[in-house]
Tab-separated table of C-alpha atoms and ligand atoms in Angstrom:
chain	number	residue	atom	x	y	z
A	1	UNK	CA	0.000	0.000	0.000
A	2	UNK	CA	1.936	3.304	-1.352
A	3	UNK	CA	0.390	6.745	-1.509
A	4	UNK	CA	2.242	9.440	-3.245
A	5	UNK	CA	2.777	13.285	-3.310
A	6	UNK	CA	4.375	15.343	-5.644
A	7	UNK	CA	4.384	19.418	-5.733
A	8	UNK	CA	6.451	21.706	-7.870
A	9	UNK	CA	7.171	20.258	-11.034
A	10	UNK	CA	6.324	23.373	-13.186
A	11	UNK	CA	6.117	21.168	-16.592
A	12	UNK	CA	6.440	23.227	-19.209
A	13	UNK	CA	7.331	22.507	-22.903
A	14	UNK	CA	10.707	24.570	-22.580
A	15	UNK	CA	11.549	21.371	-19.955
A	16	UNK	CA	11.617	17.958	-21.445
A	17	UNK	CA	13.970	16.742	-19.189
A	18	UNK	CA	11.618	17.284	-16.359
A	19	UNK	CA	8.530	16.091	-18.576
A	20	UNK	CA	10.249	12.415	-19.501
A	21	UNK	CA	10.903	12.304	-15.469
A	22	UNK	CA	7.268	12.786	-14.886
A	23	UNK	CA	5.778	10.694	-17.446
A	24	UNK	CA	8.264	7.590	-16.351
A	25	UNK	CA	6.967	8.028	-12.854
A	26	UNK	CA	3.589	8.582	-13.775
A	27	UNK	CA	3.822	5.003	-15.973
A	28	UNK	CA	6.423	2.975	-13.917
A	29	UNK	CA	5.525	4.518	-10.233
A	30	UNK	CA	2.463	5.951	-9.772
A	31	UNK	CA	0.804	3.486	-11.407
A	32	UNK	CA	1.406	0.757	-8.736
A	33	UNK	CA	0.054	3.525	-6.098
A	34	UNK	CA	-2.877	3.092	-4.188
A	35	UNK	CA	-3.572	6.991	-4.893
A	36	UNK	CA	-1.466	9.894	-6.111
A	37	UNK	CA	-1.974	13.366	-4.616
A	38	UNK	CA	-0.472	16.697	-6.541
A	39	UNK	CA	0.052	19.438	-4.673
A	40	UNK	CA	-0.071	22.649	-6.601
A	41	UNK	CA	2.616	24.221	-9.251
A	42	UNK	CA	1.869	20.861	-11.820
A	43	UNK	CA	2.547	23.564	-14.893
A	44	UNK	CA	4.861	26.430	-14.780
A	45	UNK	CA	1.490	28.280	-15.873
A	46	UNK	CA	-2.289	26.923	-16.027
A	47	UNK	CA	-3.802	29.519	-18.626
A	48	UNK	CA	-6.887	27.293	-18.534
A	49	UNK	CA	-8.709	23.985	-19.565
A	50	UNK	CA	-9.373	24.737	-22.908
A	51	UNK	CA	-5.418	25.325	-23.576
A	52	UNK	CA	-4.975	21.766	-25.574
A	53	UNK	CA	-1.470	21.984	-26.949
A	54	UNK	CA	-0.276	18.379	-27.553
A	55	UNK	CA	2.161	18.867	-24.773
A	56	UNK	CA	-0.689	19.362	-22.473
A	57	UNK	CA	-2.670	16.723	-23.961
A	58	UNK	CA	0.108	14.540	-23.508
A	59	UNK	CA	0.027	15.091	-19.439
A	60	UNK	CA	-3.561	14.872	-19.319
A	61	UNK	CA	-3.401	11.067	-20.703
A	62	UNK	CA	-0.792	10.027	-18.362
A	63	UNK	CA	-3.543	11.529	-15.601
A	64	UNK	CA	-6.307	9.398	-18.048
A	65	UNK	CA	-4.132	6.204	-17.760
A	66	UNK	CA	-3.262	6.167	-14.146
A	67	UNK	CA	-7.260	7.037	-13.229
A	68	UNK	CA	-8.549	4.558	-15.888
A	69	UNK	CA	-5.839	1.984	-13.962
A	70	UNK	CA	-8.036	2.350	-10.508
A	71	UNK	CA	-5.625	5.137	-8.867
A	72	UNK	CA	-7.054	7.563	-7.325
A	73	UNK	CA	-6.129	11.081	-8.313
A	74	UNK	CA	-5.957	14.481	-6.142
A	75	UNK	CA	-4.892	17.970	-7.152
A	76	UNK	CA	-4.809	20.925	-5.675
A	77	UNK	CA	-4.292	24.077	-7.167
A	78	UNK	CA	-1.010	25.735	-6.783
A	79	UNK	CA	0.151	29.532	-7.285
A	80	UNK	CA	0.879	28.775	-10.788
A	81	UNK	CA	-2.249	26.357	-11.896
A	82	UNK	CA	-5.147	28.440	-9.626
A	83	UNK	CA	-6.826	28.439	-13.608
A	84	UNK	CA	-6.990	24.556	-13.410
A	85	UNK	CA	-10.888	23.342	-12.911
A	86	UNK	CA	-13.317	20.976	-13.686
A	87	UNK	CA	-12.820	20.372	-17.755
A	88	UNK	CA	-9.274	19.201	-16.732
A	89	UNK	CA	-10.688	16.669	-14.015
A	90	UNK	CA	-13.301	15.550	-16.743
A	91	UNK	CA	-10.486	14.977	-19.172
A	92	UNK	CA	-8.289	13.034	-16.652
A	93	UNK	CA	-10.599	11.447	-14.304
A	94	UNK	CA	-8.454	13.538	-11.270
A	95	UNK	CA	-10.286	14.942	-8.425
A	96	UNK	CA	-9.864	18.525	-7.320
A	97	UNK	CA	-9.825	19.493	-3.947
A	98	UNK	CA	-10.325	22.935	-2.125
A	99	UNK	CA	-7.247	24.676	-1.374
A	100	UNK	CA	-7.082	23.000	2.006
A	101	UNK	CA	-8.103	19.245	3.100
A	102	UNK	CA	-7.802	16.973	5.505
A	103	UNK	CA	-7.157	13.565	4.951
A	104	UNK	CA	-6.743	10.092	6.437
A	105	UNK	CA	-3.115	8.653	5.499
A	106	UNK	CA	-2.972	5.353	6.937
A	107	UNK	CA	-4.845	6.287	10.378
A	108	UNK	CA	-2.963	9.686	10.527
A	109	UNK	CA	-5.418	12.288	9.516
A	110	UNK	CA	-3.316	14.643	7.794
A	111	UNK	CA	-4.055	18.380	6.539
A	112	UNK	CA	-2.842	18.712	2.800
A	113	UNK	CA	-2.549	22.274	1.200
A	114	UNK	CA	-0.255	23.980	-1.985
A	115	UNK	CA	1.696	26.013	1.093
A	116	UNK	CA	1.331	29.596	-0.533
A	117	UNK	CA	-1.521	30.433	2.132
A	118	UNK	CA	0.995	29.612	4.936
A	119	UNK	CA	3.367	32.549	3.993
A	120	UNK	CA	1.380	35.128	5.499
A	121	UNK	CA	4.152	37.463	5.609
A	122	UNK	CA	4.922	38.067	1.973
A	123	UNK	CA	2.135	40.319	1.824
A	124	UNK	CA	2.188	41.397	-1.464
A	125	UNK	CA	1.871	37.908	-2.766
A	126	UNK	CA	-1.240	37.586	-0.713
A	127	UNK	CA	-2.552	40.674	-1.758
A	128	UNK	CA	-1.987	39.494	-5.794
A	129	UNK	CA	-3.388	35.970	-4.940
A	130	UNK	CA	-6.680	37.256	-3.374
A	131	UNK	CA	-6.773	39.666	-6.690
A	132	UNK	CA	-6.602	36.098	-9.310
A	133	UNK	CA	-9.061	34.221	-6.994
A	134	UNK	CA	-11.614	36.228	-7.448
A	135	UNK	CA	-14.630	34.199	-9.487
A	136	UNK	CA	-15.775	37.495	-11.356
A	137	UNK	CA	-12.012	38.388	-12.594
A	138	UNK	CA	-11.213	34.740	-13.321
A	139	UNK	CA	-14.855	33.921	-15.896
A	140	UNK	CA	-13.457	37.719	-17.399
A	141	UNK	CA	-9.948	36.177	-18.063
A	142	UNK	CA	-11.507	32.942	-19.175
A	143	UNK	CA	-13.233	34.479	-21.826
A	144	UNK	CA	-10.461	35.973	-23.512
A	145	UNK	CA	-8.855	34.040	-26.704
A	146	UNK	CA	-5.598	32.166	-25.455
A	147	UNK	CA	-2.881	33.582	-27.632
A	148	UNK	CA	-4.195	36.964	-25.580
A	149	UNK	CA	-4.282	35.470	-22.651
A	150	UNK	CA	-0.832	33.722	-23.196
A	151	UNK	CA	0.414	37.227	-23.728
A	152	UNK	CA	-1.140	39.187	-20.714
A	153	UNK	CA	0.495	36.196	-18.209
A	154	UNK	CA	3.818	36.757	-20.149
A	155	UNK	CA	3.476	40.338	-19.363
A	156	UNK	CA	2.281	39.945	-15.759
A	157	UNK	CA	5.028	37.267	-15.177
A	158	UNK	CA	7.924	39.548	-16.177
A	159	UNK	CA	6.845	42.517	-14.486
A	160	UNK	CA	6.340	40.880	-11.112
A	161	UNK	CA	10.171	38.489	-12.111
A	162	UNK	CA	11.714	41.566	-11.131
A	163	UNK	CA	9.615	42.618	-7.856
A	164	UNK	CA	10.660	38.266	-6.315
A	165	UNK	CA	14.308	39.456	-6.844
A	166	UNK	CA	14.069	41.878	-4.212
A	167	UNK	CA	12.424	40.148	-1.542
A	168	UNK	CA	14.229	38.480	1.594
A	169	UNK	CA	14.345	35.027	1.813
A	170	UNK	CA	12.629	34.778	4.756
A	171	UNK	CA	9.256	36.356	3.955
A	172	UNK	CA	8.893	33.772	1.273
A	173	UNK	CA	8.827	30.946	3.544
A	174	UNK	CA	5.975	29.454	5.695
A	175	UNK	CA	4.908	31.967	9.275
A	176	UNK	CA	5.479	29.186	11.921
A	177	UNK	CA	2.448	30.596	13.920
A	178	UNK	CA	-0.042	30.290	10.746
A	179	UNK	CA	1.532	26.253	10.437
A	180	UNK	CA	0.151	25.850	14.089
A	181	UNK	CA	-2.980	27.862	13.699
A	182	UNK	CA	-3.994	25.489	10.063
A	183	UNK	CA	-2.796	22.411	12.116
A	184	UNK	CA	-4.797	23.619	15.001
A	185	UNK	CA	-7.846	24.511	13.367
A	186	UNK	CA	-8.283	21.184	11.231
A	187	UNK	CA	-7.371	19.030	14.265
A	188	UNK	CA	-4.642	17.669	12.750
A	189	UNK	CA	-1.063	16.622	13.787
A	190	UNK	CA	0.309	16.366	10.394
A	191	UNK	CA	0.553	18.534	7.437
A	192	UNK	CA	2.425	18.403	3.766
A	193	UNK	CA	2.427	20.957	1.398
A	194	UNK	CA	4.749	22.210	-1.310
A	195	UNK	CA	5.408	25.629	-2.494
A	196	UNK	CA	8.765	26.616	-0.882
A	197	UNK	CA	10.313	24.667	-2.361
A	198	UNK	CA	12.318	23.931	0.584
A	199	UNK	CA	12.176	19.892	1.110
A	200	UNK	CA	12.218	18.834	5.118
A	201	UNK	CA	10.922	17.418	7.782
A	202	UNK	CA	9.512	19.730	10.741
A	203	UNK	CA	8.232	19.555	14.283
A	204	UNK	CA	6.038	21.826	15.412
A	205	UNK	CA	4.716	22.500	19.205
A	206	UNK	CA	0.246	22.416	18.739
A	207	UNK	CA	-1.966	22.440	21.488
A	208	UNK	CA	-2.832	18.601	20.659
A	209	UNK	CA	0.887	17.974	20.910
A	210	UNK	CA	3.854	17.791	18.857
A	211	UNK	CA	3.132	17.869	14.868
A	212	UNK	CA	5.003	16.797	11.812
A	213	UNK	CA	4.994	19.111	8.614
A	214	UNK	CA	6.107	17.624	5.683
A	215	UNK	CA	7.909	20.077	3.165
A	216	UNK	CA	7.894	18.250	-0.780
A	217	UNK	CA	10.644	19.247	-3.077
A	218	UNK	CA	10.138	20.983	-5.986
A	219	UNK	CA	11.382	19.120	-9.894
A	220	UNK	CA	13.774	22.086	-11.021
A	221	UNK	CA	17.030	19.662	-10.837
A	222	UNK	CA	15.534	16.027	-10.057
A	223	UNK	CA	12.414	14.396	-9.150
A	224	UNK	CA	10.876	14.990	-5.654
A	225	UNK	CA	8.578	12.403	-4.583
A	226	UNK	CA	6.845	11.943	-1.114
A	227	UNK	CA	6.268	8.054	-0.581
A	228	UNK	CA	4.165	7.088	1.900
A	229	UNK	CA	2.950	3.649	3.555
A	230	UNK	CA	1.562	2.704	6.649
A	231	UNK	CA	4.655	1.876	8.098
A	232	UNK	CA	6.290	5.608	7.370
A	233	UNK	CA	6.562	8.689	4.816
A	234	UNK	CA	9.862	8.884	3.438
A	235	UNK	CA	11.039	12.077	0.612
A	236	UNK	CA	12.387	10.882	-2.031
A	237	UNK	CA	14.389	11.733	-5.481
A	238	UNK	CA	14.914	10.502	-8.642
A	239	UNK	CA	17.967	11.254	-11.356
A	240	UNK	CA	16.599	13.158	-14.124
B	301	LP5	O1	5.931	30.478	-7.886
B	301	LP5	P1	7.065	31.352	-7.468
B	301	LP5	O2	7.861	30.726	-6.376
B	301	LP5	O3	7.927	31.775	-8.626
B	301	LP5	O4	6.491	32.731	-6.924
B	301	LP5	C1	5.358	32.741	-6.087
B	301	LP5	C2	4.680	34.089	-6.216
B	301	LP5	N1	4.438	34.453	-7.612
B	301	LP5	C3	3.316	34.116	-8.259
B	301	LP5	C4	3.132	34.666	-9.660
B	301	LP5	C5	2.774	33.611	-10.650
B	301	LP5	O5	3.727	32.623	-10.707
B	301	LP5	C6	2.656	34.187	-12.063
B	301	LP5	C7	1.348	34.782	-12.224
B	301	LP5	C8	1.033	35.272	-13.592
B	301	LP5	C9	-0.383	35.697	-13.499
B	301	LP5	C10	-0.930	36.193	-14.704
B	301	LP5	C11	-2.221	36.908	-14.475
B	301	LP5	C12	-3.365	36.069	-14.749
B	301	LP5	C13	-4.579	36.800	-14.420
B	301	LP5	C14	-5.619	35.860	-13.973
B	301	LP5	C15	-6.806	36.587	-13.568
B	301	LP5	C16	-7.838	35.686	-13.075
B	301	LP5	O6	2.474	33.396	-7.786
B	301	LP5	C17	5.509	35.178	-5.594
B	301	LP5	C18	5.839	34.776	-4.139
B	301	LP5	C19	6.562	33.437	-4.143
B	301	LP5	O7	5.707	32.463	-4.753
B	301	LP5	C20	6.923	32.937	-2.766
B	301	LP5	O8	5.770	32.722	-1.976
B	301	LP5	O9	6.647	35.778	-3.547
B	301	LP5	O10	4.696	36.333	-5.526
B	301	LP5	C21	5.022	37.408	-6.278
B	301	LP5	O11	6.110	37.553	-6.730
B	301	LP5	C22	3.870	38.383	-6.439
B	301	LP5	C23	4.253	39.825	-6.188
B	301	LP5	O12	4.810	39.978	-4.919
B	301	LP5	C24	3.051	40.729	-6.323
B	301	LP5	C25	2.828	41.122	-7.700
B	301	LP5	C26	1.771	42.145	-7.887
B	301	LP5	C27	1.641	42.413	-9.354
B	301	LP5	C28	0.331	42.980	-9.703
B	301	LP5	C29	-0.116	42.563	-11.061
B	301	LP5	C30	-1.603	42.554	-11.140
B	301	LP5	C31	-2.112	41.536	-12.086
B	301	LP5	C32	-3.581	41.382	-11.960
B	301	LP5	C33	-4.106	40.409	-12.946
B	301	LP5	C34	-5.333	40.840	-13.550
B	302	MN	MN1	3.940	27.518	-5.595
């Protein structure tokens, strides 16, 4: 009994290297799992479902394959694929679930999340990411032909590029108190999220006793893969 994680692979078409590391764990791997979660940041960018480039279409039938094989597929949306919605599930069989969830990983209910919401102190990302979520913006920006919207997310990309460079390191991580107050409020002991891109294994203090947080690694230089049984969760890699 396996069940795997993965966050931060930003596929995109400029990476095949990453790509062919995906696609062989998505055939040889994940395909053995009992269920495969993704945690956010699949694509470098998610312009929206009806983007079918054969690159994507070649993701979304390794997602097809694995589902149509009996294993059960989870996504949640990352800072980079918030666009991603129900025509992609439809396509793939994959189930998407709300920014946050809790879940029961081999009698250890666990809280599962992207990891963007946890760094409360960046507060200019925070203040951009409530700006995209909002429904009305996002059916505007839906409804615009893709080779515009390709070009306005090129645009916005590049401009904000340049604001990243100049922000401390630390800001960009997870706030320690909002880790306790999401573990706290979902009754949890154990979280794992992406985002950071920081891979590790933390302990954190909670008023229902010690927690574990689970950091997954992102795919820039190698695979990062969170494999988990009932006898332990164990990060992994794998050799491009
Ligand atoms: O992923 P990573 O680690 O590189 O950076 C993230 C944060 N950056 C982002 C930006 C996205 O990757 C790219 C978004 C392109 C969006 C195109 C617009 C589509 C419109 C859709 C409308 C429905 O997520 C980065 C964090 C970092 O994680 C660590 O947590 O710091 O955040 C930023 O860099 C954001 C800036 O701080 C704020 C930028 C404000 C720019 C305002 C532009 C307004 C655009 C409004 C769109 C209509
Ligand atoms: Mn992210």
């Amino acid at each position: 009994m396996t069940t795997l994680f993965i966050a931060d692979l930003h596929l995109s078409i400029l990476r095949p290297d990453i790509t062919e590391c995906f696609l062989t764990f998505m055939r040889d791997e994940a395909s053995q799992a009992e269920a495969l979660y993704v945690l956010g940041d699949l694509f470098e960018f998610w312009i929206g479902d009806d983007d079918n480039s054969p690159f994507h279409s070649s993701i979304k039938e390794a997602f097809m394959a694995l589902t149509q094989a009996g294993v059960a597929c989870y996504f949640i949306q990352g800072n980079r694929d918030f666009l991603l919605g129900k025509r992609f599930c439809k396509d793939t069989g994959i189930t998407l679930l709300p920014e946050t969830a809790v879940i029961d990983l081999y009698g250890v209910p666990t809280v599962i999340l992207h990891g963007d919401t946890l760094c409360t102190m960046d507060e200019k990302y925070q203040e951009f990411r409530k700006t995209v979520h909002k429904p009305w913006l996002q059916a505007i920006f839906n409804r615009i032909p893709l080779f515009i919207r390709r070009k306005i997310v090129s645009h916005v990309q590049s401009k904000i590029r340049a604001q990243k460079q100049t922000k401390q390191m630390n800001i960009m991580d997870v706030t320690p108190q909002e880790v306790i107050t999401v573990l706290e409020n979902n009754h949890v002991i154990q979280m794992i999220h992406g985002h950071t891109h920081r891979p590790n294994i933390h302990q954190h203090s909670t008023m229902n006793g010690s927690a574990t947080r689970i950091v997954l690694g992102d795919w820039y230089t190698q695979g990062s893969i969170l494999v988990c049984t009932p006898n332990g969760n164990t990060l992994t890699t794998r050799e491009f």
